[in-house]
mmCIF file of C-alpha atoms in Angstrom:
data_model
loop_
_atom_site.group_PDB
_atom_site.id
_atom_site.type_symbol
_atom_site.label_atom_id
_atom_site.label_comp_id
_atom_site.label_asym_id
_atom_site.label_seq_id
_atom_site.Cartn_x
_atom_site.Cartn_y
_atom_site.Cartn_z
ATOM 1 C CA UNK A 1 -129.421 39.665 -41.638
ATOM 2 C CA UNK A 2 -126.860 41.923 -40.198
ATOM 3 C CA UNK A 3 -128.130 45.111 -42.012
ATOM 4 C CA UNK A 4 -131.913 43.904 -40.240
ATOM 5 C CA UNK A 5 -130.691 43.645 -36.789
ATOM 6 C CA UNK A 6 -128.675 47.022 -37.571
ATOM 7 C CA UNK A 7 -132.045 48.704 -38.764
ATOM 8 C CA UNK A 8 -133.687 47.434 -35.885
ATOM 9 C CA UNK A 9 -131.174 48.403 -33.588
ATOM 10 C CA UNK A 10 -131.375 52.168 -35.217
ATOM 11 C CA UNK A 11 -135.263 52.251 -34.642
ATOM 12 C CA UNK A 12 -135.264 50.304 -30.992
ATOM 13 C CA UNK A 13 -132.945 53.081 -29.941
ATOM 14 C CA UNK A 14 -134.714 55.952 -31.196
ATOM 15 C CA UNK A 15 -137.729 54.857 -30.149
ATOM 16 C CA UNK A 16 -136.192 54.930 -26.682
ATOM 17 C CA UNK A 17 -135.047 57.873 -27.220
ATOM 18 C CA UNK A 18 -138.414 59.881 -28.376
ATOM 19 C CA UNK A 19 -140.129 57.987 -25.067
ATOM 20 C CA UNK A 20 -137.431 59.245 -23.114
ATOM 21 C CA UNK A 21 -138.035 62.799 -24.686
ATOM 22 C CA UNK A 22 -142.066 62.435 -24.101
ATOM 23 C CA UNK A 23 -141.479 61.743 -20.229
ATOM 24 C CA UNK A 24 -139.016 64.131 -19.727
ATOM 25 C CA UNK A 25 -140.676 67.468 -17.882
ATOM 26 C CA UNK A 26 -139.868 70.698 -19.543
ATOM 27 C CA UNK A 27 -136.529 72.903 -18.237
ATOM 28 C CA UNK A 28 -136.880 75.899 -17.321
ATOM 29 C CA UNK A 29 -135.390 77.920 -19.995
ATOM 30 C CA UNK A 30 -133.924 80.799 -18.146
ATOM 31 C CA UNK A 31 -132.230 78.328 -15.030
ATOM 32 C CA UNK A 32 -128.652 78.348 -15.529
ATOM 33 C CA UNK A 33 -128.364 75.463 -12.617
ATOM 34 C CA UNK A 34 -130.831 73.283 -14.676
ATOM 35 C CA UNK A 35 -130.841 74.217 -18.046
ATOM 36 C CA UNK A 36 -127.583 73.257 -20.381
ATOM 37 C CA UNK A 37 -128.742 75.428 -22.852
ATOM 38 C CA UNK A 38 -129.861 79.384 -23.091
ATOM 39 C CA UNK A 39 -130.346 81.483 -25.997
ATOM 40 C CA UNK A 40 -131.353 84.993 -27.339
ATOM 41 C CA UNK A 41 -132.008 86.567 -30.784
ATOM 42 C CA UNK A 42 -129.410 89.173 -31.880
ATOM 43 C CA UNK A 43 -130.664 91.169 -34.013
ATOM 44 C CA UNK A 44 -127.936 92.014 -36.283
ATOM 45 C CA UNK A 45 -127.934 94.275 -39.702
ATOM 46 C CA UNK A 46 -130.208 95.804 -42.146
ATOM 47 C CA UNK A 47 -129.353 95.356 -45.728
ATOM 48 C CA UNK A 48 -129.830 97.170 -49.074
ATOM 49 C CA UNK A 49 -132.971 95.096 -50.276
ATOM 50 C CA UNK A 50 -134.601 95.339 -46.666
ATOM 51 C CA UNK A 51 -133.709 91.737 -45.313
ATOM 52 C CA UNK A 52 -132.618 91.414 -42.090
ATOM 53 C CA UNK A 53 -129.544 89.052 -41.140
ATOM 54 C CA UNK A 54 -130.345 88.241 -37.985
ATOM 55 C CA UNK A 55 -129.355 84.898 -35.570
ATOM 56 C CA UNK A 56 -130.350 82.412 -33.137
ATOM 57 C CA UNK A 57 -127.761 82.401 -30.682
ATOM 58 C CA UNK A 58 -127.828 79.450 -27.817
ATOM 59 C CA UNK A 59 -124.983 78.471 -25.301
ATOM 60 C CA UNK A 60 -124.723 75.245 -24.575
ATOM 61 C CA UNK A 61 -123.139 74.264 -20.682
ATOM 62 C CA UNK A 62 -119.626 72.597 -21.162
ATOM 63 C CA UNK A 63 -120.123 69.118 -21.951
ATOM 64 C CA UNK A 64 -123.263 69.676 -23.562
ATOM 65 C CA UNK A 65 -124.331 69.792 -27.286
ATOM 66 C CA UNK A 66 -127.174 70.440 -29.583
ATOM 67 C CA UNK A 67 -127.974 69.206 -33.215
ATOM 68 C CA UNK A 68 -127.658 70.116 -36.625
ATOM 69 C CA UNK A 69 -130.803 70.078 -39.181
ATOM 70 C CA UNK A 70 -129.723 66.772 -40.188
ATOM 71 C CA UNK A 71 -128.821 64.847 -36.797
ATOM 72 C CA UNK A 72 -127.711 61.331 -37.524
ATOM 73 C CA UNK A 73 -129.571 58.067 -36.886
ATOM 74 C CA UNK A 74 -129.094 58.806 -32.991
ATOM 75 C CA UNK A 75 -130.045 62.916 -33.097
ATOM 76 C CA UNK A 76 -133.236 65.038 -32.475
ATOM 77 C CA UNK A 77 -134.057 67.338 -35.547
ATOM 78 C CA UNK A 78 -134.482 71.098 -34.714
ATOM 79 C CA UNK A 79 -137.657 72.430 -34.950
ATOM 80 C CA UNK A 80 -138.667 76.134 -35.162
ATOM 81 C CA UNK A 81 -142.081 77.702 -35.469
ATOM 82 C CA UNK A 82 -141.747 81.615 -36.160
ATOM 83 C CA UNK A 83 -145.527 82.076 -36.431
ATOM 84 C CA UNK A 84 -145.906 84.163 -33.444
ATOM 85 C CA UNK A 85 -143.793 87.058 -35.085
ATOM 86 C CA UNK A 86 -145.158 89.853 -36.942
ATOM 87 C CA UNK A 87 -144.416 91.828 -39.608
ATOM 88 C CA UNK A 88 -142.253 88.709 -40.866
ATOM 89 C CA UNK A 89 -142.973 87.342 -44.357
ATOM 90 C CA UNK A 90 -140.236 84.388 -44.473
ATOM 91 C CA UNK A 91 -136.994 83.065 -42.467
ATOM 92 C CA UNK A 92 -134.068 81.295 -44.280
ATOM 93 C CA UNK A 93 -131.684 79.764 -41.903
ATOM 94 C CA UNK A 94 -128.114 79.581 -42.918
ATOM 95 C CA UNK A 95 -126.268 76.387 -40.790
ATOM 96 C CA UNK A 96 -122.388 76.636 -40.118
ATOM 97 C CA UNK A 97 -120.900 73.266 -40.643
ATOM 98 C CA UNK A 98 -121.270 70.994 -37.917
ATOM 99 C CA UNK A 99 -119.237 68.792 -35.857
ATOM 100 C CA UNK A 100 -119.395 64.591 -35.815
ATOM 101 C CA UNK A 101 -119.895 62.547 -32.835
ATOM 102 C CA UNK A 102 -120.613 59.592 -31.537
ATOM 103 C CA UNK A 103 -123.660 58.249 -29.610
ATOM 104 C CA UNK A 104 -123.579 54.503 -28.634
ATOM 105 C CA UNK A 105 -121.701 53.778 -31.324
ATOM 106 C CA UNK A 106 -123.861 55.398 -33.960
ATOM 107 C CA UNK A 107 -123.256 58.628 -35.495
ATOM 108 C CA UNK A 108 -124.701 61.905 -34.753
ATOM 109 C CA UNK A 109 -124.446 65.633 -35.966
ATOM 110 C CA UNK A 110 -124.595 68.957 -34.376
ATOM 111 C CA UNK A 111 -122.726 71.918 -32.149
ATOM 112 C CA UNK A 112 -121.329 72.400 -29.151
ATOM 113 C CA UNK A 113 -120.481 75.499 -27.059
ATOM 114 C CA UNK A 114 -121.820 78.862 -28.460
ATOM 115 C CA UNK A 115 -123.827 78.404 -31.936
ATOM 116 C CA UNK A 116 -124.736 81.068 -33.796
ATOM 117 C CA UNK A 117 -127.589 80.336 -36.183
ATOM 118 C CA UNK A 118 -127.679 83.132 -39.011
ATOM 119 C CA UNK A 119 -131.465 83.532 -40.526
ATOM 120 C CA UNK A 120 -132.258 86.105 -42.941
ATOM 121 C CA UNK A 121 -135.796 87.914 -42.252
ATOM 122 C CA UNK A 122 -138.085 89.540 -44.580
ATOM 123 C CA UNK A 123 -140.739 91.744 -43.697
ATOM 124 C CA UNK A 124 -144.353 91.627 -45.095
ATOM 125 C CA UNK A 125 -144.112 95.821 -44.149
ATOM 126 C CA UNK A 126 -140.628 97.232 -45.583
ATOM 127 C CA UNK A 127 -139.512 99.743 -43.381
ATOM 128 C CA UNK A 128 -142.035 99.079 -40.188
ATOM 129 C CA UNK A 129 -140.641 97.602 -36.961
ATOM 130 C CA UNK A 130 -140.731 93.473 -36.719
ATOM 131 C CA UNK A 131 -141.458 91.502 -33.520
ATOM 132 C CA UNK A 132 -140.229 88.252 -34.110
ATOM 133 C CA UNK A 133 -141.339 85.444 -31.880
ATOM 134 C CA UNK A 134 -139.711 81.901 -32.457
ATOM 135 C CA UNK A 135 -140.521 78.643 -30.847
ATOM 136 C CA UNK A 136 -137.371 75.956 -30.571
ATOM 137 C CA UNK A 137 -137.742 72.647 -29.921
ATOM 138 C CA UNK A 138 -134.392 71.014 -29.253
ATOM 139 C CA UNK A 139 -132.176 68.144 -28.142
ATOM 140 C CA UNK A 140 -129.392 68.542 -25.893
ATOM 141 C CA UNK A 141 -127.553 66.210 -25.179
ATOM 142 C CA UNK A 142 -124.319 64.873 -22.398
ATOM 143 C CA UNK A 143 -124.407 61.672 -20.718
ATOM 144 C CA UNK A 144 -128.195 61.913 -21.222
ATOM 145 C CA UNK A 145 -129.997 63.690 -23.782
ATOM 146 C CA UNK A 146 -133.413 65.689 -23.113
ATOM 147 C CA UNK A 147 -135.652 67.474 -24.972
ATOM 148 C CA UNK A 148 -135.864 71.301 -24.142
ATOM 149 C CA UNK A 149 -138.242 73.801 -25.339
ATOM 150 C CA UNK A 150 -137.468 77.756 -25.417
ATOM 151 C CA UNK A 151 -139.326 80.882 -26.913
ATOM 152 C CA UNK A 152 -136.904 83.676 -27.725
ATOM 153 C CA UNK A 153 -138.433 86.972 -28.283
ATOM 154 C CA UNK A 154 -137.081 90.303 -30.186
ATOM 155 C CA UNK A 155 -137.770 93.895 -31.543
ATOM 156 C CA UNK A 156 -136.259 94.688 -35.086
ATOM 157 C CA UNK A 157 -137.262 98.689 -34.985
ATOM 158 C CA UNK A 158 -133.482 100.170 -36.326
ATOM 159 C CA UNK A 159 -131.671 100.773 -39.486
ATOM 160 C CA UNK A 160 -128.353 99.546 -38.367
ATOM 161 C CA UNK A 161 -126.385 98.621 -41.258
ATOM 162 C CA UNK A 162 -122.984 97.577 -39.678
ATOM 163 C CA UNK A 163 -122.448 93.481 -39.479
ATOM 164 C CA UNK A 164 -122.372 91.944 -36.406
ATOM 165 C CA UNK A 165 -119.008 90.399 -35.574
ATOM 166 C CA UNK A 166 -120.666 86.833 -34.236
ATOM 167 C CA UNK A 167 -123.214 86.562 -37.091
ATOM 168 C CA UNK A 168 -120.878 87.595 -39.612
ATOM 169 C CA UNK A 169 -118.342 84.347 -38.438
ATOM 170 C CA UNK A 170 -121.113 81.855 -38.601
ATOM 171 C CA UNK A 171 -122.018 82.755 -42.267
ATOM 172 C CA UNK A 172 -118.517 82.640 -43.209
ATOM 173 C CA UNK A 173 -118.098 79.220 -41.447
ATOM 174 C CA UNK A 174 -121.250 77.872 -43.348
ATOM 175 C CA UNK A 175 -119.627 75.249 -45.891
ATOM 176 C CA UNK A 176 -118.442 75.854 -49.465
ATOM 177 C CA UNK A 177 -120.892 76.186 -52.446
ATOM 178 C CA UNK A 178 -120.476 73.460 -54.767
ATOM 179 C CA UNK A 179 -118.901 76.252 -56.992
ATOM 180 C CA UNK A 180 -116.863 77.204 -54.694
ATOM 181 C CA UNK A 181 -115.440 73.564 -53.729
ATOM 182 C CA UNK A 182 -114.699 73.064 -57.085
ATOM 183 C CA UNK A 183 -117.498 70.154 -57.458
ATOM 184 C CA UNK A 184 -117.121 68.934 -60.904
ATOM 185 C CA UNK A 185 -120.174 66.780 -61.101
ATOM 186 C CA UNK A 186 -122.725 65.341 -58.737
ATOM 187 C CA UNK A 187 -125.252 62.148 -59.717
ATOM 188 C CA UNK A 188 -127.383 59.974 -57.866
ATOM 189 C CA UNK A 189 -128.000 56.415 -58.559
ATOM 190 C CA UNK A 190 -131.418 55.111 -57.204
ATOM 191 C CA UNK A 191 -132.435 51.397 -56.819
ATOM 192 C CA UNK A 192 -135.232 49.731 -55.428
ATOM 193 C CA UNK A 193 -134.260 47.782 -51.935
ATOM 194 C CA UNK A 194 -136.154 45.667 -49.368
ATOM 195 C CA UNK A 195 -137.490 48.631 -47.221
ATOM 196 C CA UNK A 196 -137.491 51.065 -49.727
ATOM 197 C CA UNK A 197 -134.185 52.452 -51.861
ATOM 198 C CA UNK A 198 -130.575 52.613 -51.913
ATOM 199 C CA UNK A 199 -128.877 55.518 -52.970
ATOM 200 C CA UNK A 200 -125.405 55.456 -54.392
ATOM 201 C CA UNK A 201 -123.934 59.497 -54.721
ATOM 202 C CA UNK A 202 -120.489 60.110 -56.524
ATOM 203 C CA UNK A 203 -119.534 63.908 -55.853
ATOM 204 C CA UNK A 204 -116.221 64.386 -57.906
ATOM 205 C CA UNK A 205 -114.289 67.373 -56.004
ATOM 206 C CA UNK A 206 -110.832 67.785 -54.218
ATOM 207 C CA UNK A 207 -110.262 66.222 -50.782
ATOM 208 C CA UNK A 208 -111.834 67.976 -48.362
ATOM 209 C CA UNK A 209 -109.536 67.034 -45.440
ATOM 210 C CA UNK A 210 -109.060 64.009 -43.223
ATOM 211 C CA UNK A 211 -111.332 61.430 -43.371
ATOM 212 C CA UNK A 212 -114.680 62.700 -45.718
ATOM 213 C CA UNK A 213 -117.917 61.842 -44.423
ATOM 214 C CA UNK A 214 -121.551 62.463 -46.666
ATOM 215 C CA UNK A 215 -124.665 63.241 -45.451
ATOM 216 C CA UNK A 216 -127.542 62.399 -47.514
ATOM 217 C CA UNK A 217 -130.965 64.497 -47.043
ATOM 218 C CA UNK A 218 -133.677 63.314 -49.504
ATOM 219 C CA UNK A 219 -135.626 66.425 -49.799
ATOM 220 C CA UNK A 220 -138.739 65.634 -49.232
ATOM 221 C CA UNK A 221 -140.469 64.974 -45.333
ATOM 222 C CA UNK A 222 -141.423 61.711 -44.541
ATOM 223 C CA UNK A 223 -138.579 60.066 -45.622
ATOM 224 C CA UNK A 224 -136.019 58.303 -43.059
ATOM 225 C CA UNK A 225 -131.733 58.850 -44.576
ATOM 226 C CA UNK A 226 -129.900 56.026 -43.340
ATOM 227 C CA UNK A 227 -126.245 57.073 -42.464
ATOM 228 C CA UNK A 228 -124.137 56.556 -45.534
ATOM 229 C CA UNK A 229 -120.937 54.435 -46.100
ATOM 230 C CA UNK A 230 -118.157 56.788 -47.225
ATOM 231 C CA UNK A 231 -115.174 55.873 -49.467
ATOM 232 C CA UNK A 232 -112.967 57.991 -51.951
ATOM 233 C CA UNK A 233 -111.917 57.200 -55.233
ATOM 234 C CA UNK A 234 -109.177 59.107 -56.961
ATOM 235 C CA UNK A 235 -110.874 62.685 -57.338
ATOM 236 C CA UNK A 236 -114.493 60.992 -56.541
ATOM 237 C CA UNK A 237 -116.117 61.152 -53.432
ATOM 238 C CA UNK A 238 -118.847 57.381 -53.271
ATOM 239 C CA UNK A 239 -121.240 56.731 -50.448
ATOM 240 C CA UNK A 240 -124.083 54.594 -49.909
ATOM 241 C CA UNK A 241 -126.805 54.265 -48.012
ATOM 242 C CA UNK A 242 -130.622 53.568 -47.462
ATOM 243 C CA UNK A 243 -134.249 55.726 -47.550
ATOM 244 C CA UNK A 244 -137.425 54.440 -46.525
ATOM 245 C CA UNK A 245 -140.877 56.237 -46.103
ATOM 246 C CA UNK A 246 -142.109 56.431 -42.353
ATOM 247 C CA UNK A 247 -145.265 55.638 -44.021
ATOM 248 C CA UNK A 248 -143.816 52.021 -45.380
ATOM 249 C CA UNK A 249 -145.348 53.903 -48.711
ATOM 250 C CA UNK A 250 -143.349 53.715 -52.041
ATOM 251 C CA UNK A 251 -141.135 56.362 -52.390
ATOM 252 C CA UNK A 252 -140.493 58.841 -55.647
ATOM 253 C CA UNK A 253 -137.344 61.125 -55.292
ATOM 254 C CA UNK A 254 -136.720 64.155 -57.415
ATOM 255 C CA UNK A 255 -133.543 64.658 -57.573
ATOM 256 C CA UNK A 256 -133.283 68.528 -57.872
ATOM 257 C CA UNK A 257 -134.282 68.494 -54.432
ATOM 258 C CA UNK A 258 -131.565 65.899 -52.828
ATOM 259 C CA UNK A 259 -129.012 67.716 -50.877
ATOM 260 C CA UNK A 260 -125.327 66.432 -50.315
ATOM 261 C CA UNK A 261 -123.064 67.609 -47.517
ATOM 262 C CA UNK A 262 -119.928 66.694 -47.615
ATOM 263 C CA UNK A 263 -117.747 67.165 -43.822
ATOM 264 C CA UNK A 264 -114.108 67.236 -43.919
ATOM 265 C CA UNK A 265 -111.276 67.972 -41.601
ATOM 266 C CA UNK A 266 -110.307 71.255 -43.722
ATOM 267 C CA UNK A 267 -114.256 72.305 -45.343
ATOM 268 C CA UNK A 268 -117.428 71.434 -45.856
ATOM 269 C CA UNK A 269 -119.503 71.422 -48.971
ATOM 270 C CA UNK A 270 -122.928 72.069 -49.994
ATOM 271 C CA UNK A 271 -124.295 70.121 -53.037
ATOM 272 C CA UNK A 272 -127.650 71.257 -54.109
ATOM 273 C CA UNK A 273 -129.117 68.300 -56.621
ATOM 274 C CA UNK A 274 -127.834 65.125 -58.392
ATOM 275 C CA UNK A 275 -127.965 64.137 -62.033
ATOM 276 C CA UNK A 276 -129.450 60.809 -62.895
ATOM 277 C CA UNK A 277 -126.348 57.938 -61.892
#
């Protein structure tokens, strides 16, 4: 009973929250005095194989914050629509690791102060100019949280080949490969629950700082991540936690396409896939 009155809890609140969101009127996006959050597109470097690294850059007011792709049961997912650009064939985002807070006592993920989103841009046209035209909408969030909606505009016409300083700190503060952590093995138990399934990961790696926490992202849209429960044993890293369809439909994972993330006080970690638990 207590895990149904926390479930319903989860959903009354977000609820509130998206109704909140849908009544709330649009800020102005280039009002300092009313608008925690501005933002631009730098336009950053040209490399060998014609991709563009690029960023999203917003700054968030003191006290405010924003969230990461994966917000917790109390955050607003990003969205971004780039199809107003042209000349672009396809974005890839690359998200530094993110801080934790809490949100009436539940969890939530994301960034405060300046955030520098790297994305890597490829051009249908190698060597032509690209306008690139993206769409954000966002939560920000303080005592209150609102939904805010900005369209940031740029002109990639140069060959500059020299990193920019800003862009070139958020892709080294992205977290660790799995490689790179030193992730030994990664699996993924799957049973069937009440509401849909329980997933039980065990990432075996060195501590990662402090105390760990997981984040779970099935892979597939549709499907609602609980927060997981988070507990280490010896060199293996456990949590726990629930997926449901919004649909109420059964669900069918693949595995290849669950991602781990792994936040600790010293690094983060990126695990791409589980094996079978």
């Amino acid at each position: 009973m207590a895990h149904v009155r926390r479930m319903l809890r989860i959903r009354s609140f977000i609820l509130s929250c998206l109704s909140a969101c849908a009544l709330a009127a649009p800020l102005a996006a280039g009002d300092a005095f009313e608008t925690p959050v501005t933002g631009q597109i730098l336009t950053g470097w040209q490399q060998a194989d014609g991709t563009r690294i690029a960023a999203v850059h917003l700054k968030l007011s003191p006290g405010w914050k924003t969230y990461w792709r994966a917000p917790g049961d109390a955050g607003i997912p990003p969205q971004f629509d780039w199809s107003g650009s042209d000349n672009l064939r396809g974005v890839g985002i690359t998200w530094p690791a993110p801080e934790v807070f809490l949100t009436a006592g539940m969890r939530t993920i994301g960034y405060t102060g300046d955030v520098v989103l790297p994305v890597a841009l490829s051009p249908r046209r190698a060597g032509q100019a690209m306008h690139i035209r993206t769409t954000l909408d966002i939560g920000v969030c303080s005592d209150i949280c609102v939904p805010h909606r900005m369209t940031l505009e740029a002109t990639i016409d140069d060959t500059n080949t020299q990193p920019t300083p800003a862009i070139a700190a958020a892709l080294a503060a992205r977290p660790y490969s799995a490689k790179e952590a030193g992730v030994t093995a990664a699996t993924c138990a799957l049973r069937p629950s009440t509401d849909g399934l329980q997933i039980e990961a065990r990432v075996s790696l060195p501590h990662a700082g402090g105390r760990e926490m997981v984040v779970i992202e099935p892979g597939q849209p549709g499907v609602w991540m609980s927060e997981t429960d988070t507990r280490r044993q010896g060199g293996t890293l456990i949590a726990t936690g629930e997926m449901m369809s919004a649909q109420g439909t059964p669900l069918a994972l693949d595995r290849s396409a669950i991602r781990i993330t792994v936040l600790g006080q010293k690094h983060s970690v990126d695990v791409r896939g589980c094996a079978p638990g």
